Amino acid sequence: MAAPQDVHVRICNQEIVKFDLEVKALIQDIRDCSGPLSALTELNTKVKGKFQQLRHRIQELEQSAKEQDKESEKQILLQEVENHKKQMLSNQTSWRKANLTCKIAIDNLEKAELLQGGDLLRQRKTTKESLAQTSSAITESLMGISRMMSQQVQQSEEAMQTLANSSRTILDANEEFKSMSGTIQLGRKLITKYNRRELTDKLLIFLALALFLATVLYIVKKRLFPFL
């Protein structure tokens, strides 16, 4: 089982490596920073905090080295502490150089923006004129669309009127059709009635003719054959 002192040494080394990597990452962020100064200030604040944590862990590791019972282990840990201190100094140097590079870049950018101020004003003026022209074109387009919509509404009203007239015509035709249908029905009834009456007349004529013939035959019989 590992001694508590060895565990503490291992934790210190792990924390030192972690803080060292975080410091290097922040220094790279400073190199890549293009402003503004507030962003650079925020990065530097983070770097300072990481350096404090790193320095504290190195001090703890150094104290643990001094408390080692074996001289060999003590010297090994002190050598590690020395390496960590050198690495921290190297990081501090890189930090200063990165700050200098970033500040120069921000200064150059601000100068360029000042020099381009006149161009920006001209560009803004041109942009305003372009926006005015675009606004006028949009207004004309909207007016054209409004006129087109008005025409469409008028055409729709005319189409509705035509449809209403067509509906009335269809209704009138339907009424006429109903009237004609009634007339046709009445005519059919009259024709049927006439056909029945014609049949009755024919039957009556036939009966009258038969009676006439019977009467004639009776008279002839009495004249020619009185004894019958």
XYZ file of C-alpha atoms in Angstrom:
228
model
C 0.000 0.000 0.000
C 1.391 3.439 -0.999
C 2.321 5.829 1.825
C 0.229 8.984 2.226
C 3.310 11.063 1.432
C 3.782 9.272 -1.898
C 0.121 9.858 -2.764
C 0.505 13.548 -2.020
C 3.613 13.751 -4.221
C 1.779 12.039 -7.067
C -1.180 14.421 -6.752
C 1.164 17.427 -6.727
C 2.902 16.267 -9.909
C -0.428 15.687 -11.660
C -1.697 19.125 -10.658
C 1.567 20.788 -11.775
C 1.329 19.137 -15.206
C -2.346 20.173 -15.527
C -1.709 23.794 -14.579
C 1.320 23.942 -16.890
C -0.786 22.792 -19.857
C -3.562 25.271 -19.005
C -1.012 28.121 -18.821
C 0.401 27.165 -22.236
C -3.107 27.094 -23.730
C -3.909 30.568 -22.350
C -0.594 31.949 -23.668
C -1.534 30.635 -27.116
C -4.932 32.342 -26.790
C -3.086 35.611 -26.058
C -0.970 35.156 -29.200
C -4.134 34.657 -31.238
C -6.020 37.536 -29.603
C -6.731 40.426 -31.968
C -8.406 42.655 -29.406
C -9.967 44.486 -27.860
C -7.812 45.271 -24.833
C -10.578 44.072 -22.504
C -10.256 40.572 -23.983
C -6.480 40.661 -23.482
C -6.936 41.826 -19.882
C -9.336 38.973 -19.191
C -6.868 36.408 -20.574
C -4.032 37.867 -18.484
C -6.171 37.614 -15.357
C -6.725 33.912 -16.026
C -2.986 33.367 -16.642
C -2.121 35.045 -13.334
C -4.524 32.776 -11.484
C -3.058 29.655 -13.102
C 0.494 30.783 -12.275
C -0.491 31.229 -8.625
C -1.943 27.726 -8.504
C 1.109 26.311 -10.279
C 3.528 28.104 -7.918
C 1.597 26.839 -4.906
C 1.769 23.223 -6.101
C 5.503 23.493 -6.821
C 6.040 24.790 -3.294
C 4.062 21.859 -1.893
C 6.151 19.430 -3.934
C 9.338 21.088 -2.716
C 8.177 20.802 0.892
C 7.370 17.126 0.356
C 10.860 16.589 -1.084
C 12.484 18.100 1.982
C 10.436 15.779 4.215
C 11.650 12.616 2.463
C 13.554 10.151 4.696
C 15.755 8.785 1.936
C 18.316 11.151 0.490
C 18.030 9.617 -2.980
C 14.276 10.192 -3.156
C 14.765 13.669 -1.765
C 17.260 14.595 -4.490
C 15.015 13.157 -7.208
C 12.051 15.233 -6.049
C 14.180 18.361 -5.658
C 15.378 17.884 -9.229
C 11.740 17.620 -10.363
C 10.971 20.797 -8.434
C 13.846 22.566 -10.170
C 12.594 21.421 -13.577
C 9.092 22.644 -12.802
C 10.468 26.046 -11.735
C 12.462 26.353 -14.962
C 9.370 25.435 -16.963
C 7.332 28.032 -15.084
C 9.975 30.697 -15.812
C 9.920 29.700 -19.480
C 6.135 30.054 -19.484
C 6.400 33.494 -17.900
C 8.842 34.581 -20.612
C 6.485 33.275 -23.295
C 3.642 35.081 -21.574
C 5.442 38.446 -21.711
C 6.356 37.941 -25.379
C 2.793 36.968 -26.247
C 1.491 40.090 -24.490
C 3.932 42.272 -26.389
C 2.969 40.703 -29.717
C -0.743 41.027 -28.961
C -0.467 44.684 -27.903
C 1.480 45.554 -31.059
C -1.175 43.837 -33.169
C -3.981 45.689 -31.364
C -2.168 49.042 -31.791
C -1.653 48.415 -35.502
C -5.301 47.464 -35.876
C -6.453 50.641 -34.131
C -4.188 52.753 -36.356
C -5.538 51.065 -39.445
C -9.100 51.707 -38.269
C -8.292 55.401 -37.745
C -6.786 55.644 -41.226
C -9.814 53.945 -42.685
C -12.183 56.240 -40.818
C -12.617 58.529 -43.839
C -13.232 55.566 -46.085
C -15.763 54.234 -43.615
C -17.601 57.567 -43.625
C -17.704 57.536 -47.406
C -18.851 53.950 -47.369
C -21.580 54.826 -44.887
C -22.720 57.700 -47.100
C -22.759 55.422 -50.142
C -24.597 52.816 -48.128
C -27.232 55.370 -47.078
C -27.722 56.431 -50.692
C -27.960 52.803 -51.749
C -30.486 52.132 -48.992
C -32.521 55.151 -50.101
C -32.540 53.901 -53.692
C -33.438 50.421 -52.552
C -36.243 51.808 -50.377
C -37.588 53.811 -53.334
C -37.452 50.721 -55.558
C -39.244 48.673 -52.915
C -41.913 51.378 -52.598
C -42.479 51.380 -56.367
C -42.638 47.604 -56.343
C -45.200 47.639 -53.528
C -47.299 50.217 -55.384
C -47.192 48.028 -58.496
C -48.254 45.034 -56.459
C -51.066 47.100 -54.936
C -52.316 48.118 -58.390
C -52.110 44.525 -59.562
C -54.059 43.350 -56.533
C -56.690 46.029 -57.182
C -57.069 44.806 -60.761
C -57.335 41.239 -59.546
C -60.049 42.261 -57.071
C -61.971 44.051 -59.825
C -61.683 41.018 -62.113
C -62.847 38.796 -59.277
C -65.887 41.060 -58.731
C -66.721 40.907 -62.450
C -66.340 37.134 -62.417
C -68.639 36.927 -59.392
C -71.210 39.116 -61.156
C -71.015 36.937 -64.261
C -71.408 33.849 -62.124
C -74.434 35.375 -60.394
C -76.013 36.202 -63.779
C -75.306 32.677 -64.985
C -76.925 31.304 -61.837
C -80.040 33.401 -62.417
C -80.187 32.237 -66.052
C -79.906 28.630 -64.941
C -82.655 29.151 -62.361
C -84.938 30.752 -64.997
C -84.243 27.877 -67.396
C -85.029 25.424 -64.621
C -88.352 27.173 -63.946
C -89.175 27.098 -67.673
C -88.254 23.421 -67.783
C -90.562 22.746 -64.858
C -93.373 24.664 -66.629
C -92.786 22.749 -69.863
C -92.722 19.502 -67.923
C -96.133 20.335 -66.448
C -97.495 21.179 -69.912
C -96.162 17.898 -71.314
C -97.769 15.965 -68.464
C -101.111 17.711 -69.126
C -100.839 16.949 -72.851
C -100.129 13.297 -72.116
C -103.195 13.096 -69.894
C -105.372 14.742 -72.588
C -104.062 12.386 -75.266
C -104.746 9.398 -73.031
C -108.238 10.669 -72.334
C -108.830 11.290 -76.042
C -107.662 7.772 -76.922
C -110.071 6.307 -74.367
C -112.961 8.404 -75.726
C -112.126 7.371 -79.288
C -112.275 3.712 -78.259
C -115.683 4.288 -76.624
C -116.982 6.009 -79.756
C -115.809 3.130 -81.945
C -117.517 0.649 -79.651
C -120.781 2.623 -79.744
C -120.634 2.878 -83.538
C -120.011 -0.846 -83.770
C -122.971 -1.571 -81.511
C -125.224 0.823 -83.487
C -124.130 -0.794 -86.757
C -124.802 -4.253 -85.360
C -128.256 -3.155 -84.206
C -128.942 -1.631 -87.622
C -127.922 -4.815 -89.412
C -130.015 -6.930 -87.044
C -133.014 -4.697 -87.693
C -132.511 -4.923 -91.485
C -132.196 -8.704 -91.319
C -135.343 -8.914 -89.219
C -137.336 -6.802 -91.707
C -136.054 -8.810 -94.694
C -136.927 -12.018 -92.931
C -140.487 -10.877 -92.256
C -140.990 -9.736 -95.858
C -139.474 -12.735 -97.580
C -140.406 -15.465 -95.186
C -143.592 -14.414 -93.432
C -144.415 -17.940 -92.506
C -141.237 -18.402 -90.495
